[in-house]
Amino acid sequence: GTRSGESRGARYRVETIMQNVRNVKLPDPRLISGIVQTAVFGGAGAYGLYHSLFNVEGGHRAIVYNRFVGIREKIFTEGTHPMIPWIERPITYDVRARAHQISSHSGSRDLQMVNITLRVLTRPDATKLPSIYRNLGTDFNERVLPSIVHETLKSVVAQYNASQLITQREQVSLAVRSQLIQRAANFNMLLDDVSITALTFGREYTAAIEAKQVAQQEAERAKFIVEKAKQDKRSAVIRAEGEAKSAKLIGEAIASNPAFITLRRIEAARDIAQTMSESNNRVMLNADSLLLNLADMEKKASK
């Protein structure tokens, strides 16, 4: 009896739930269809609108590829521009100058190996972007610059000796710049600046230059020593000539005037007396020591 009662209760609850489901009022199918269509077409419209515009940032230019006609010749400047979704896609180029540093190992006219590092500022010709894309793509710098820089450096360096590369560095830089501008123009590229940032030679040539400088310094030193010896010799000759002339003049003065010796003795005695007076030690000297024995000098003079 208990089990039959439970089964009747369960059957009653199920019938109640089914009755409630049948009583639920569903929305109008036309309304649901309209909502679905609005969502689908609205999403497609938003997606299509989003993909029908593209932006060109500052310092950039763009070209458009069309699936039917290929690359269009029109060049798009900075700003927002329209395009056909799924049929066209934009290709953007950075037209600002970019720095590239390239090193090259070249030989000079006198067969010396030279390592040159070149810094180049390049940018694409903004009016020739369709041609650049057809021939080189977007990585045109990596495709073109290394080859034309190496070729130009080898051509220019071969025209100069190793010493001229140092003394005429500005002229070498101008020659490299002129040739590079011409070569880059063939690929629709513009060069704003070309400069040589490093210039080194092989180990053997560097050692030879150092040895030459040392030899030059030694030669200059030897030349200085020889010149100094000549000057010393001239000074000795001049000094000897002066002493001989002085002795001659003194001899002539003594011969013409015997009182010349007396005058010199007085001058010497005065110097000795002054030196002794300034000394802290007291010394007693006679007239002979002071060269002032004037009486004796008078006797000799009278004889």
PDB file of C-alpha atoms in Angstrom:
ATOM      1  CA  GLY A   1       0.000   0.000   0.000  1.00  0.00           C
ATOM      2  CA  THR A   2       2.892   2.295   0.806  1.00  0.00           C
ATOM      3  CA  ARG A   3       4.602   1.738  -2.514  1.00  0.00           C
ATOM      4  CA  SER A   4       1.447   2.348  -4.529  1.00  0.00           C
ATOM      5  CA  GLY A   5       0.919   5.629  -2.678  1.00  0.00           C
ATOM      6  CA  GLU A   6       4.445   6.840  -3.507  1.00  0.00           C
ATOM      7  CA  SER A   7       4.010   5.956  -7.193  1.00  0.00           C
ATOM      8  CA  ARG A   8       0.728   7.872  -7.378  1.00  0.00           C
ATOM      9  CA  GLY A   9       2.413  10.932  -5.770  1.00  0.00           C
ATOM     10  CA  ALA A  10       5.309  10.862  -8.215  1.00  0.00           C
ATOM     11  CA  ARG A  11       2.906  10.494 -11.167  1.00  0.00           C
ATOM     12  CA  TYR A  12       0.964  13.483  -9.905  1.00  0.00           C
ATOM     13  CA  ARG A  13       4.079  15.681  -9.654  1.00  0.00           C
ATOM     14  CA  VAL A  14       5.148  14.782 -13.210  1.00  0.00           C
ATOM     15  CA  GLU A  15       1.695  15.549 -14.583  1.00  0.00           C
ATOM     16  CA  THR A  16       1.796  18.890 -12.772  1.00  0.00           C
ATOM     17  CA  ILE A  17       5.154  19.822 -14.287  1.00  0.00           C
ATOM     18  CA  MET A  18       3.990  18.864 -17.782  1.00  0.00           C
ATOM     19  CA  GLN A  19       0.854  20.911 -17.358  1.00  0.00           C
ATOM     20  CA  ASN A  20       2.936  23.946 -16.342  1.00  0.00           C
ATOM     21  CA  VAL A  21       5.181  23.503 -19.367  1.00  0.00           C
ATOM     22  CA  ARG A  22       2.177  23.383 -21.686  1.00  0.00           C
ATOM     23  CA  ASN A  23       0.853  26.541 -20.061  1.00  0.00           C
ATOM     24  CA  VAL A  24       4.077  28.550 -20.776  1.00  0.00           C
ATOM     25  CA  LYS A  25       3.558  31.110 -23.555  1.00  0.00           C
ATOM     26  CA  LEU A  26       6.441  31.160 -26.076  1.00  0.00           C
ATOM     27  CA  PRO A  27       7.437  34.426 -27.866  1.00  0.00           C
ATOM     28  CA  ASP A  28       6.284  35.041 -31.365  1.00  0.00           C
ATOM     29  CA  PRO A  29       8.625  33.156 -33.806  1.00  0.00           C
ATOM     30  CA  ARG A  30       8.693  36.173 -36.073  1.00  0.00           C
ATOM     31  CA  LEU A  31      10.093  38.283 -33.210  1.00  0.00           C
ATOM     32  CA  ILE A  32      12.836  35.746 -32.519  1.00  0.00           C
ATOM     33  CA  SER A  33      13.706  35.612 -36.218  1.00  0.00           C
ATOM     34  CA  GLY A  34      13.922  39.396 -36.356  1.00  0.00           C
ATOM     35  CA  ILE A  35      16.251  39.543 -33.351  1.00  0.00           C
ATOM     36  CA  VAL A  36      18.510  36.886 -34.803  1.00  0.00           C
ATOM     37  CA  GLN A  37      18.637  38.588 -38.189  1.00  0.00           C
ATOM     38  CA  THR A  38      19.403  41.966 -36.595  1.00  0.00           C
ATOM     39  CA  ALA A  39      22.249  40.472 -34.552  1.00  0.00           C
ATOM     40  CA  VAL A  40      23.719  38.659 -37.554  1.00  0.00           C
ATOM     41  CA  PHE A  41      23.498  41.562 -39.981  1.00  0.00           C
ATOM     42  CA  GLY A  42      24.574  44.099 -37.352  1.00  0.00           C
ATOM     43  CA  GLY A  43      27.658  42.026 -36.450  1.00  0.00           C
ATOM     44  CA  ALA A  44      28.507  41.543 -40.109  1.00  0.00           C
ATOM     45  CA  GLY A  45      28.086  45.262 -40.725  1.00  0.00           C
ATOM     46  CA  ALA A  46      30.298  46.204 -37.780  1.00  0.00           C
ATOM     47  CA  TYR A  47      32.936  43.688 -38.855  1.00  0.00           C
ATOM     48  CA  GLY A  48      32.807  44.940 -42.424  1.00  0.00           C
ATOM     49  CA  LEU A  49      33.033  48.583 -41.305  1.00  0.00           C
ATOM     50  CA  TYR A  50      36.004  47.809 -39.042  1.00  0.00           C
ATOM     51  CA  HIS A  51      37.850  46.083 -41.890  1.00  0.00           C
ATOM     52  CA  SER A  52      36.963  48.691 -44.483  1.00  0.00           C
ATOM     53  CA  LEU A  53      39.198  51.345 -42.858  1.00  0.00           C
ATOM     54  CA  PHE A  54      42.931  51.459 -42.195  1.00  0.00           C
ATOM     55  CA  ASN A  55      45.204  53.987 -40.487  1.00  0.00           C
ATOM     56  CA  VAL A  56      48.563  55.406 -41.616  1.00  0.00           C
ATOM     57  CA  GLU A  57      50.669  56.600 -38.680  1.00  0.00           C
ATOM     58  CA  GLY A  58      52.943  59.641 -38.688  1.00  0.00           C
ATOM     59  CA  GLY A  59      56.157  59.207 -40.647  1.00  0.00           C
ATOM     60  CA  HIS A  60      54.634  56.354 -42.694  1.00  0.00           C
ATOM     61  CA  ARG A  61      53.100  55.886 -46.127  1.00  0.00           C
ATOM     62  CA  ALA A  62      50.875  53.059 -47.393  1.00  0.00           C
ATOM     63  CA  ILE A  63      49.964  51.324 -50.608  1.00  0.00           C
ATOM     64  CA  VAL A  64      47.041  48.934 -51.189  1.00  0.00           C
ATOM     65  CA  TYR A  65      47.099  45.444 -52.679  1.00  0.00           C
ATOM     66  CA  ASN A  66      43.924  44.429 -54.551  1.00  0.00           C
ATOM     67  CA  ARG A  67      43.241  40.729 -55.138  1.00  0.00           C
ATOM     68  CA  PHE A  68      41.991  41.437 -58.667  1.00  0.00           C
ATOM     69  CA  VAL A  69      44.271  44.196 -60.002  1.00  0.00           C
ATOM     70  CA  GLY A  70      47.376  43.797 -57.795  1.00  0.00           C
ATOM     71  CA  ILE A  71      49.297  46.767 -56.358  1.00  0.00           C
ATOM     72  CA  ARG A  72      47.486  50.061 -56.824  1.00  0.00           C
ATOM     73  CA  GLU A  73      49.621  53.046 -57.805  1.00  0.00           C
ATOM     74  CA  LYS A  74      48.004  55.398 -55.302  1.00  0.00           C
ATOM     75  CA  ILE A  75      50.098  56.262 -52.245  1.00  0.00           C
ATOM     76  CA  PHE A  76      48.213  56.964 -49.012  1.00  0.00           C
ATOM     77  CA  THR A  77      49.536  59.588 -46.613  1.00  0.00           C
ATOM     78  CA  GLU A  78      48.979  59.909 -42.864  1.00  0.00           C
ATOM     79  CA  GLY A  79      45.423  59.492 -41.637  1.00  0.00           C
ATOM     80  CA  THR A  80      42.438  57.068 -42.003  1.00  0.00           C
ATOM     81  CA  HIS A  81      41.519  55.713 -45.434  1.00  0.00           C
ATOM     82  CA  PRO A  82      38.806  53.357 -46.807  1.00  0.00           C
ATOM     83  CA  MET A  83      39.361  49.987 -48.502  1.00  0.00           C
ATOM     84  CA  ILE A  84      37.291  47.031 -49.657  1.00  0.00           C
ATOM     85  CA  PRO A  85      37.271  44.284 -46.981  1.00  0.00           C
ATOM     86  CA  TRP A  86      38.612  40.824 -47.977  1.00  0.00           C
ATOM     87  CA  ILE A  87      39.589  42.198 -51.398  1.00  0.00           C
ATOM     88  CA  GLU A  88      42.134  44.859 -50.457  1.00  0.00           C
ATOM     89  CA  ARG A  89      44.828  45.015 -47.760  1.00  0.00           C
ATOM     90  CA  PRO A  90      47.185  47.892 -46.858  1.00  0.00           C
ATOM     91  CA  ILE A  91      51.008  47.670 -46.923  1.00  0.00           C
ATOM     92  CA  THR A  92      52.696  50.275 -44.715  1.00  0.00           C
ATOM     93  CA  TYR A  93      56.245  51.683 -45.129  1.00  0.00           C
ATOM     94  CA  ASP A  94      58.280  53.702 -42.644  1.00  0.00           C
ATOM     95  CA  VAL A  95      59.608  56.633 -44.684  1.00  0.00           C
ATOM     96  CA  ARG A  96      61.695  58.152 -41.888  1.00  0.00           C
ATOM     97  CA  ALA A  97      65.503  58.044 -42.104  1.00  0.00           C
ATOM     98  CA  ARG A  98      67.020  54.985 -40.441  1.00  0.00           C
ATOM     99  CA  ALA A  99      70.660  54.480 -39.445  1.00  0.00           C
ATOM    100  CA  HIS A 100      72.608  51.458 -40.642  1.00  0.00           C
ATOM    101  CA  GLN A 101      76.201  50.607 -39.740  1.00  0.00           C
ATOM    102  CA  ILE A 102      78.105  48.346 -42.125  1.00  0.00           C
ATOM    103  CA  SER A 103      81.749  47.184 -41.954  1.00  0.00           C
ATOM    104  CA  SER A 104      83.838  46.200 -44.955  1.00  0.00           C
ATOM    105  CA  HIS A 105      87.282  44.635 -45.437  1.00  0.00           C
ATOM    106  CA  SER A 106      88.896  46.223 -48.508  1.00  0.00           C
ATOM    107  CA  GLY A 107      92.311  46.540 -50.144  1.00  0.00           C
ATOM    108  CA  SER A 108      94.052  49.847 -50.860  1.00  0.00           C
ATOM    109  CA  ARG A 109      96.032  50.738 -53.983  1.00  0.00           C
ATOM    110  CA  ASP A 110      99.305  49.730 -52.308  1.00  0.00           C
ATOM    111  CA  LEU A 111      97.788  46.327 -51.359  1.00  0.00           C
ATOM    112  CA  GLN A 112      97.187  47.116 -47.692  1.00  0.00           C
ATOM    113  CA  MET A 113      94.076  45.612 -46.093  1.00  0.00           C
ATOM    114  CA  VAL A 114      91.766  48.217 -44.565  1.00  0.00           C
ATOM    115  CA  ASN A 115      88.798  47.760 -42.235  1.00  0.00           C
ATOM    116  CA  ILE A 116      86.205  50.508 -42.772  1.00  0.00           C
ATOM    117  CA  THR A 117      82.966  51.003 -40.863  1.00  0.00           C
ATOM    118  CA  LEU A 118      80.349  53.123 -42.602  1.00  0.00           C
ATOM    119  CA  ARG A 119      77.258  54.721 -41.047  1.00  0.00           C
ATOM    120  CA  VAL A 120      74.443  55.385 -43.534  1.00  0.00           C
ATOM    121  CA  LEU A 121      71.091  57.150 -43.064  1.00  0.00           C
ATOM    122  CA  THR A 122      68.594  55.808 -45.619  1.00  0.00           C
ATOM    123  CA  ARG A 123      64.895  56.053 -46.380  1.00  0.00           C
ATOM    124  CA  PRO A 124      62.704  54.870 -49.257  1.00  0.00           C
ATOM    125  CA  ASP A 125      61.553  57.245 -51.970  1.00  0.00           C
ATOM    126  CA  ALA A 126      57.950  57.848 -50.875  1.00  0.00           C
ATOM    127  CA  THR A 127      56.849  58.447 -54.484  1.00  0.00           C
ATOM    128  CA  LYS A 128      58.151  55.048 -55.664  1.00  0.00           C
ATOM    129  CA  LEU A 129      56.668  52.714 -53.022  1.00  0.00           C
ATOM    130  CA  PRO A 130      54.676  50.538 -55.490  1.00  0.00           C
ATOM    131  CA  SER A 131      57.845  49.860 -57.485  1.00  0.00           C
ATOM    132  CA  ILE A 132      59.848  49.162 -54.307  1.00  0.00           C
ATOM    133  CA  TYR A 133      57.266  46.616 -53.141  1.00  0.00           C
ATOM    134  CA  ARG A 134      57.143  44.849 -56.519  1.00  0.00           C
ATOM    135  CA  ASN A 135      60.934  44.569 -56.809  1.00  0.00           C
ATOM    136  CA  LEU A 136      62.243  44.433 -53.230  1.00  0.00           C
ATOM    137  CA  GLY A 137      59.381  43.970 -50.771  1.00  0.00           C
ATOM    138  CA  THR A 138      59.287  45.574 -47.351  1.00  0.00           C
ATOM    139  CA  ASP A 139      62.792  44.501 -46.244  1.00  0.00           C
ATOM    140  CA  PHE A 140      64.505  46.493 -48.996  1.00  0.00           C
ATOM    141  CA  ASN A 141      67.267  47.810 -46.674  1.00  0.00           C
ATOM    142  CA  GLU A 142      68.507  44.320 -45.798  1.00  0.00           C
ATOM    143  CA  ARG A 143      68.363  43.277 -49.449  1.00  0.00           C
ATOM    144  CA  VAL A 144      70.151  46.259 -50.998  1.00  0.00           C
ATOM    145  CA  LEU A 145      72.379  48.126 -48.522  1.00  0.00           C
ATOM    146  CA  PRO A 146      75.025  45.466 -47.711  1.00  0.00           C
ATOM    147  CA  SER A 147      75.739  44.724 -51.367  1.00  0.00           C
ATOM    148  CA  ILE A 148      75.995  48.314 -52.632  1.00  0.00           C
ATOM    149  CA  VAL A 149      77.994  49.486 -49.565  1.00  0.00           C
ATOM    150  CA  HIS A 150      80.586  46.702 -49.921  1.00  0.00           C
ATOM    151  CA  GLU A 151      80.870  47.260 -53.669  1.00  0.00           C
ATOM    152  CA  THR A 152      81.255  51.041 -53.294  1.00  0.00           C
ATOM    153  CA  LEU A 153      83.824  50.837 -50.494  1.00  0.00           C
ATOM    154  CA  LYS A 154      85.994  48.364 -52.385  1.00  0.00           C
ATOM    155  CA  SER A 155      85.829  50.545 -55.500  1.00  0.00           C
ATOM    156  CA  VAL A 156      86.758  53.784 -53.695  1.00  0.00           C
ATOM    157  CA  VAL A 157      89.408  52.387 -51.336  1.00  0.00           C
ATOM    158  CA  ALA A 158      91.246  50.766 -54.244  1.00  0.00           C
ATOM    159  CA  GLN A 159      91.914  54.265 -55.645  1.00  0.00           C
ATOM    160  CA  TYR A 160      93.950  55.451 -52.622  1.00  0.00           C
ATOM    161  CA  ASN A 161      97.115  54.426 -50.828  1.00  0.00           C
ATOM    162  CA  ALA A 162      96.904  53.515 -47.159  1.00  0.00           C
ATOM    163  CA  SER A 163      98.494  56.823 -46.108  1.00  0.00           C
ATOM    164  CA  GLN A 164      96.080  58.786 -48.320  1.00  0.00           C
ATOM    165  CA  LEU A 165      93.106  57.127 -46.632  1.00  0.00           C
ATOM    166  CA  ILE A 166      94.246  58.822 -43.418  1.00  0.00           C
ATOM    167  CA  THR A 167      95.396  62.195 -44.719  1.00  0.00           C
ATOM    168  CA  GLN A 168      92.549  62.553 -47.246  1.00  0.00           C
ATOM    169  CA  ARG A 169      89.764  61.054 -45.169  1.00  0.00           C
ATOM    170  CA  GLU A 170      87.251  63.793 -46.013  1.00  0.00           C
ATOM    171  CA  GLN A 171      87.865  63.346 -49.737  1.00  0.00           C
ATOM    172  CA  VAL A 172      87.420  59.573 -49.398  1.00  0.00           C
ATOM    173  CA  SER A 173      84.151  60.080 -47.514  1.00  0.00           C
ATOM    174  CA  LEU A 174      82.838  62.411 -50.230  1.00  0.00           C
ATOM    175  CA  ALA A 175      83.732  59.902 -52.959  1.00  0.00           C
ATOM    176  CA  VAL A 176      81.959  57.092 -51.074  1.00  0.00           C
ATOM    177  CA  ARG A 177      78.909  59.289 -50.522  1.00  0.00           C
ATOM    178  CA  SER A 178      78.692  60.308 -54.188  1.00  0.00           C
ATOM    179  CA  GLN A 179      78.877  56.740 -55.489  1.00  0.00           C
ATOM    180  CA  LEU A 180      76.472  55.385 -52.876  1.00  0.00           C
ATOM    181  CA  ILE A 181      73.836  57.999 -53.696  1.00  0.00           C
ATOM    182  CA  GLN A 182      74.018  57.038 -57.367  1.00  0.00           C
ATOM    183  CA  ARG A 183      73.822  53.305 -56.621  1.00  0.00           C
ATOM    184  CA  ALA A 184      70.947  53.691 -54.137  1.00  0.00           C
ATOM    185  CA  ALA A 185      68.940  55.795 -56.608  1.00  0.00           C
ATOM    186  CA  ASN A 186      68.746  52.745 -58.891  1.00  0.00           C
ATOM    187  CA  PHE A 187      66.740  51.008 -56.158  1.00  0.00           C
ATOM    188  CA  ASN A 188      64.541  54.045 -55.325  1.00  0.00           C
ATOM    189  CA  MET A 189      66.353  54.671 -52.052  1.00  0.00           C
ATOM    190  CA  LEU A 190      67.474  58.055 -50.692  1.00  0.00           C
ATOM    191  CA  LEU A 191      70.646  58.611 -48.614  1.00  0.00           C
ATOM    192  CA  ASP A 192      70.590  61.523 -46.169  1.00  0.00           C
ATOM    193  CA  ASP A 193      74.060  61.030 -44.685  1.00  0.00           C
ATOM    194  CA  VAL A 194      77.156  58.872 -45.219  1.00  0.00           C
ATOM    195  CA  SER A 195      80.097  58.994 -42.797  1.00  0.00           C
ATOM    196  CA  ILE A 196      83.173  56.886 -42.051  1.00  0.00           C
ATOM    197  CA  THR A 197      83.069  56.050 -38.340  1.00  0.00           C
ATOM    198  CA  ALA A 198      86.097  53.732 -38.144  1.00  0.00           C
ATOM    199  CA  LEU A 199      89.206  53.190 -40.255  1.00  0.00           C
ATOM    200  CA  THR A 200      91.828  50.628 -39.221  1.00  0.00           C
ATOM    201  CA  PHE A 201      94.622  48.783 -40.991  1.00  0.00           C
ATOM    202  CA  GLY A 202      96.060  45.298 -40.784  1.00  0.00           C
ATOM    203  CA  ARG A 203      98.421  44.306 -37.990  1.00  0.00           C
ATOM    204  CA  GLU A 204     101.493  44.263 -40.255  1.00  0.00           C
ATOM    205  CA  TYR A 205     100.873  47.758 -41.596  1.00  0.00           C
ATOM    206  CA  THR A 206     100.240  49.135 -38.105  1.00  0.00           C
ATOM    207  CA  ALA A 207     103.529  47.626 -36.895  1.00  0.00           C
ATOM    208  CA  ALA A 208     105.352  49.128 -39.891  1.00  0.00           C
ATOM    209  CA  ILE A 209     103.925  52.584 -39.134  1.00  0.00           C
ATOM    210  CA  GLU A 210     105.025  52.342 -35.498  1.00  0.00           C
ATOM    211  CA  ALA A 211     108.526  51.262 -36.544  1.00  0.00           C
ATOM    212  CA  LYS A 212     108.715  54.174 -39.001  1.00  0.00           C
ATOM    213  CA  GLN A 213     107.677  56.640 -36.318  1.00  0.00           C
ATOM    214  CA  VAL A 214     110.308  55.278 -33.928  1.00  0.00           C
ATOM    215  CA  ALA A 215     112.989  55.571 -36.640  1.00  0.00           C
ATOM    216  CA  GLN A 216     111.931  59.154 -37.367  1.00  0.00           C
ATOM    217  CA  GLN A 217     112.123  60.038 -33.682  1.00  0.00           C
ATOM    218  CA  GLU A 218     115.607  58.484 -33.409  1.00  0.00           C
ATOM    219  CA  ALA A 219     116.737  60.414 -36.490  1.00  0.00           C
ATOM    220  CA  GLU A 220     115.423  63.661 -35.028  1.00  0.00           C
ATOM    221  CA  ARG A 221     117.197  62.916 -31.755  1.00  0.00           C
ATOM    222  CA  ALA A 222     120.503  62.196 -33.530  1.00  0.00           C
ATOM    223  CA  LYS A 223     120.101  65.396 -35.521  1.00  0.00           C
ATOM    224  CA  PHE A 224     119.550  67.327 -32.295  1.00  0.00           C
ATOM    225  CA  ILE A 225     122.681  65.810 -30.725  1.00  0.00           C
ATOM    226  CA  VAL A 226     124.807  66.728 -33.751  1.00  0.00           C
ATOM    227  CA  GLU A 227     123.421  70.249 -33.789  1.00  0.00           C
ATOM    228  CA  LYS A 228     124.065  70.609 -30.063  1.00  0.00           C
ATOM    229  CA  ALA A 229     127.693  69.486 -30.519  1.00  0.00           C
ATOM    230  CA  LYS A 230     128.148  72.059 -33.288  1.00  0.00           C
ATOM    231  CA  GLN A 231     126.720  74.785 -31.068  1.00  0.00           C
ATOM    232  CA  ASP A 232     128.987  73.750 -28.148  1.00  0.00           C
ATOM    233  CA  LYS A 233     131.999  73.872 -30.447  1.00  0.00           C
ATOM    234  CA  ARG A 234     131.046  77.301 -31.673  1.00  0.00           C
ATOM    235  CA  SER A 235     130.547  78.488 -28.088  1.00  0.00           C
ATOM    236  CA  ALA A 236     134.012  77.211 -27.080  1.00  0.00           C
ATOM    237  CA  VAL A 237     135.625  78.969 -30.034  1.00  0.00           C
ATOM    238  CA  ILE A 238     133.820  82.191 -29.275  1.00  0.00           C
ATOM    239  CA  ARG A 239     134.748  81.911 -25.578  1.00  0.00           C
ATOM    240  CA  ALA A 240     138.424  81.296 -26.423  1.00  0.00           C
ATOM    241  CA  GLU A 241     138.456  84.176 -28.864  1.00  0.00           C
ATOM    242  CA  GLY A 242     136.932  86.409 -26.211  1.00  0.00           C
ATOM    243  CA  GLU A 243     139.479  85.373 -23.584  1.00  0.00           C
ATOM    244  CA  ALA A 244     142.358  85.910 -26.033  1.00  0.00           C
ATOM    245  CA  LYS A 245     141.053  89.315 -26.963  1.00  0.00           C
ATOM    246  CA  SER A 246     140.591  90.173 -23.297  1.00  0.00           C
ATOM    247  CA  ALA A 247     144.165  89.089 -22.485  1.00  0.00           C
ATOM    248  CA  LYS A 248     145.462  91.140 -25.385  1.00  0.00           C
ATOM    249  CA  LEU A 249     143.583  94.214 -24.219  1.00  0.00           C
ATOM    250  CA  ILE A 250     144.866  93.751 -20.647  1.00  0.00           C
ATOM    251  CA  GLY A 251     148.435  93.395 -21.882  1.00  0.00           C
ATOM    252  CA  GLU A 252     148.122  96.529 -23.968  1.00  0.00           C
ATOM    253  CA  ALA A 253     146.639  98.404 -20.996  1.00  0.00           C
ATOM    254  CA  ILE A 254     149.505  97.340 -18.717  1.00  0.00           C
ATOM    255  CA  ALA A 255     152.136  98.277 -21.275  1.00  0.00           C
ATOM    256  CA  SER A 256     150.632 101.698 -21.915  1.00  0.00           C
ATOM    257  CA  ASN A 257     149.712 102.478 -18.296  1.00  0.00           C
ATOM    258  CA  PRO A 258     151.527 100.720 -15.389  1.00  0.00           C
ATOM    259  CA  ALA A 259     148.981 102.118 -12.944  1.00  0.00           C
ATOM    260  CA  PHE A 260     146.411  99.679 -14.416  1.00  0.00           C
ATOM    261  CA  ILE A 261     147.733  96.876 -12.173  1.00  0.00           C
ATOM    262  CA  THR A 262     147.539  99.116  -9.109  1.00  0.00           C
ATOM    263  CA  LEU A 263     143.904  99.914  -9.940  1.00  0.00           C
ATOM    264  CA  ARG A 264     143.074  96.232 -10.265  1.00  0.00           C
ATOM    265  CA  ARG A 265     144.748  95.445  -6.916  1.00  0.00           C
ATOM    266  CA  ILE A 266     142.706  98.180  -5.236  1.00  0.00           C
ATOM    267  CA  GLU A 267     139.492  96.769  -6.725  1.00  0.00           C
ATOM    268  CA  ALA A 268     140.406  93.230  -5.554  1.00  0.00           C
ATOM    269  CA  ALA A 269     141.278  94.498  -2.081  1.00  0.00           C
ATOM    270  CA  ARG A 270     137.924  96.283  -1.840  1.00  0.00           C
ATOM    271  CA  ASP A 271     136.055  93.077  -2.728  1.00  0.00           C
ATOM    272  CA  ILE A 272     138.022  91.087  -0.167  1.00  0.00           C
ATOM    273  CA  ALA A 273     137.402  93.684   2.526  1.00  0.00           C
ATOM    274  CA  GLN A 274     133.673  93.738   1.837  1.00  0.00           C
ATOM    275  CA  THR A 275     133.455  89.936   2.032  1.00  0.00           C
ATOM    276  CA  MET A 276     135.365  89.870   5.318  1.00  0.00           C
ATOM    277  CA  SER A 277     133.215  92.608   6.830  1.00  0.00           C
ATOM    278  CA  GLU A 278     130.031  90.653   6.141  1.00  0.00           C
ATOM    279  CA  SER A 279     131.444  87.472   7.691  1.00  0.00           C
ATOM    280  CA  ASN A 280     130.692  86.525  11.328  1.00  0.00           C
ATOM    281  CA  ASN A 281     134.296  85.475  11.914  1.00  0.00           C
ATOM    282  CA  ARG A 282     136.811  88.185  12.717  1.00  0.00           C
ATOM    283  CA  VAL A 283     140.134  87.754  10.918  1.00  0.00           C
ATOM    284  CA  MET A 284     143.157  89.967  11.126  1.00  0.00           C
ATOM    285  CA  LEU A 285     144.957  90.368   7.799  1.00  0.00           C
ATOM    286  CA  ASN A 286     148.007  92.383   6.924  1.00  0.00           C
ATOM    287  CA  ALA A 287     148.279  94.684   3.994  1.00  0.00           C
ATOM    288  CA  ASP A 288     149.914  92.047   1.814  1.00  0.00           C
ATOM    289  CA  SER A 289     146.951  89.695   2.298  1.00  0.00           C
ATOM    290  CA  LEU A 290     144.578  92.503   1.341  1.00  0.00           C
ATOM    291  CA  LEU A 291     146.751  93.356  -1.652  1.00  0.00           C
ATOM    292  CA  LEU A 292     147.050  96.909  -0.223  1.00  0.00           C
ATOM    293  CA  ASN A 293     150.826  97.193   0.321  1.00  0.00           C
ATOM    294  CA  LEU A 294     150.783 100.470  -1.493  1.00  0.00           C
ATOM    295  CA  ALA A 295     154.187 101.572  -0.081  1.00  0.00           C
ATOM    296  CA  ASP A 296     155.877  98.575  -1.548  1.00  0.00           C
ATOM    297  CA  MET A 297     154.050  99.262  -4.834  1.00  0.00           C
ATOM    298  CA  GLU A 298     155.410 102.855  -4.782  1.00  0.00           C
ATOM    299  CA  LYS A 299     158.951 101.574  -4.243  1.00  0.00           C
ATOM    300  CA  LYS A 300     158.656  99.216  -7.153  1.00  0.00           C
ATOM    301  CA  ALA A 301     157.216 101.966  -9.239  1.00  0.00           C
ATOM    302  CA  SER A 302     160.107 104.315  -8.334  1.00  0.00           C
ATOM    303  CA  LYS A 303     162.698 101.632  -9.241  1.00  0.00           C
TER     304      LYS A 303
END
